[in-house]
Coordinates of C-alpha atoms in Angstrom, one line a residue:
M1 CA -10.5 -19.2 0.9
S2 CA -7.0 -17.8 -1.4
I3 CA -6.5 -14.6 -1.4
Q4 CA -6.8 -14.0 -5.3
E5 CA -10.3 -16.1 -4.8
R6 CA -10.6 -12.7 -1.5
L7 CA -9.7 -10.2 -4.3
D8 CA -12.4 -11.4 -7.3
K9 CA -14.4 -11.7 -4.4
L10 CA -14.4 -7.8 -3.7
G11 CA -14.1 -7.2 -7.4
I12 CA -10.6 -5.8 -6.2
T13 CA -7.7 -6.5 -9.2
L14 CA -4.1 -5.2 -9.4
P15 CA -2.4 -3.0 -11.2
E16 CA 0.9 -3.8 -12.8
A17 CA 3.3 -3.9 -10.6
S18 CA 5.5 -0.6 -11.8
G19 CA 9.2 -0.2 -11.8
A20 CA 11.5 1.3 -9.6
L21 CA 12.6 5.1 -10.1
A22 CA 15.5 5.5 -8.6
S23 CA 18.2 2.8 -7.4
Y24 CA 16.8 0.6 -5.2
I25 CA 14.6 -2.6 -5.4
P26 CA 11.0 -2.6 -4.9
V27 CA 10.9 -5.7 -2.6
A28 CA 14.0 -7.1 -0.3
V29 CA 13.2 -10.4 1.3
H30 CA 15.1 -10.8 4.7
G31 CA 14.1 -14.0 6.4
D32 CA 10.9 -14.1 6.0
I33 CA 10.4 -10.9 6.6
A34 CA 9.4 -9.3 2.9
Y35 CA 10.7 -5.4 2.3
V36 CA 8.3 -3.4 0.3
S37 CA 9.8 0.1 -0.5
G38 CA 7.7 2.9 -1.2
Q39 CA 4.7 2.6 -4.0
L40 CA 3.5 6.2 -5.4
P41 CA -0.3 5.5 -6.2
F42 CA -2.3 5.1 -9.7
D43 CA -5.2 5.2 -10.9
E44 CA -7.4 3.6 -12.8
D45 CA -6.0 4.3 -16.4
G46 CA -2.1 4.3 -15.0
E47 CA -1.7 7.8 -13.9
L48 CA -0.2 9.1 -11.4
I49 CA -2.7 11.0 -8.7
T50 CA -0.6 14.1 -7.7
G51 CA -1.3 16.7 -5.6
R52 CA -1.3 17.9 -2.1
L53 CA -3.5 17.1 0.7
G54 CA -5.4 20.2 2.4
D55 CA -4.7 22.4 -0.6
D56 CA -5.7 20.8 -4.1
V57 CA -6.5 17.2 -3.0
D58 CA -10.0 16.2 -0.7
L59 CA -9.4 13.5 2.0
P60 CA -12.0 11.4 -0.1
D61 CA -9.2 11.3 -3.2
G62 CA -6.0 10.8 -0.2
V63 CA -8.1 8.1 0.9
K64 CA -8.1 7.0 -2.7
A65 CA -4.5 7.8 -4.1
A66 CA -3.6 5.3 -0.5
R67 CA -5.2 2.9 -1.2
A68 CA -4.2 2.2 -4.9
C69 CA -0.8 2.1 -3.0
G70 CA -1.9 -0.2 -0.6
L71 CA -3.0 -2.2 -4.3
M72 CA 1.1 -1.4 -5.5
I73 CA 2.1 -2.8 -2.6
L74 CA 0.3 -6.4 -2.9
A75 CA 1.2 -6.5 -7.2
Q76 CA 4.9 -5.7 -6.4
L77 CA 5.2 -8.9 -3.9
Q78 CA 3.1 -10.7 -6.8
K79 CA 6.3 -9.0 -9.1
A80 CA 8.5 -10.3 -6.8
R81 CA 6.9 -14.0 -7.1
I82 CA 5.2 -14.1 -3.4
S83 CA 2.6 -15.5 -3.2
L84 CA -0.2 -13.4 -1.4
D85 CA -1.4 -16.2 0.1
K86 CA 2.4 -16.6 1.8
V87 CA 1.5 -13.7 3.9
E88 CA 1.3 -14.6 7.4
R89 CA 1.1 -10.9 8.6
I90 CA 1.1 -7.1 7.6
V91 CA 3.6 -6.1 10.2
K92 CA 3.7 -2.7 9.2
L93 CA 2.6 0.1 7.2
G94 CA 4.7 3.6 6.7
A95 CA 2.1 6.4 5.2
F96 CA 4.0 9.5 3.8
V97 CA 1.4 11.8 3.2
N98 CA 1.4 15.0 0.7
S99 CA 0.8 17.9 3.1
A100 CA -0.7 21.7 3.1
P101 CA 1.1 23.1 6.3
D102 CA -3.0 23.2 8.2
F103 CA -3.8 19.7 7.0
V104 CA -3.4 17.4 10.1
E105 CA -5.9 14.3 9.1
Q106 CA -3.2 12.2 7.8
H107 CA -4.3 8.8 9.5
K108 CA -7.4 9.4 8.0
V109 CA -5.3 9.6 5.0
A110 CA -3.5 6.5 5.5
N111 CA -6.4 4.4 6.4
G112 CA -7.2 3.9 2.5
A113 CA -4.3 0.7 3.0
S114 CA -5.1 0.2 5.9
E115 CA -8.3 -1.2 5.4
L116 CA -7.9 -2.4 2.0
M117 CA -5.4 -4.7 3.7
F118 CA -7.9 -5.9 6.6
D119 CA -10.8 -6.3 4.0
I120 CA -8.2 -8.6 1.9
F121 CA -6.1 -10.3 4.5
G122 CA -8.4 -10.1 7.8
E123 CA -7.1 -10.1 11.2
S124 CA -3.3 -11.1 9.2
G125 CA -3.7 -7.6 7.7
R126 CA -4.1 -4.8 10.9
H127 CA -1.0 -3.6 11.6
A128 CA 1.1 -1.4 13.3
R129 CA 1.3 2.0 11.1
A130 CA 2.8 5.6 11.0
A131 CA 1.2 8.5 9.3
V132 CA 3.4 11.1 8.5
G133 CA 3.1 15.0 6.3
V134 CA 5.6 15.6 4.4
P135 CA 6.3 19.1 2.1
T136 CA 6.3 17.3 -1.1
L137 CA 7.0 13.4 -2.4
P138 CA 8.4 11.9 -5.9
L139 CA 6.9 13.2 -8.8
G140 CA 4.2 15.5 -6.9
V141 CA 2.3 12.1 -6.0
A142 CA -0.3 12.6 -3.0
V143 CA 0.6 9.7 -1.0
E144 CA 3.5 7.1 -0.8
I145 CA 3.3 4.3 1.4
D146 CA 5.9 1.6 2.0
A147 CA 5.1 -1.6 4.3
I148 CA 6.9 -4.1 5.8
I149 CA 5.4 -7.8 5.7
A150 CA 6.0 -11.0 7.6
L151 CA 5.7 -14.5 5.3
H152 CA 5.2 -17.8 6.0
H153 CA 7.4 -20.8 6.0
R154 CA 5.1 -22.6 4.3
H155 CA 4.3 -22.9 0.5

């Protein structure tokens, strides 16, 4: 089953990939590794999901924001003309969670992206990960996630 068929089966439509907000590129490929810059969460209406976990954003909404970042990671691969069928493994995700000082469930927030990768890529979607609480993120978003992805030689 192709990844597009898997997305269709799961009822997932990837968003339109956003442009870079500063002086960087969204995806850099070196050898067989794709490095995806930190992606911000956009809701179904294309609006940024903003706020701070443990303050004005609850855990379920934080998980949704992380999932939205995961979808944007995949959208960036497609925009860079990298077929999702070429993904050999999601190697690592780095999740940055806009957190109130007493919020300690960053790992649960990051599961929104982690579980998405497993749902789409199966065992190849299991990855190493960091989930870090930070006092603020660009444009006030709730979550930002970057990725390191191994690509197949073939295709």
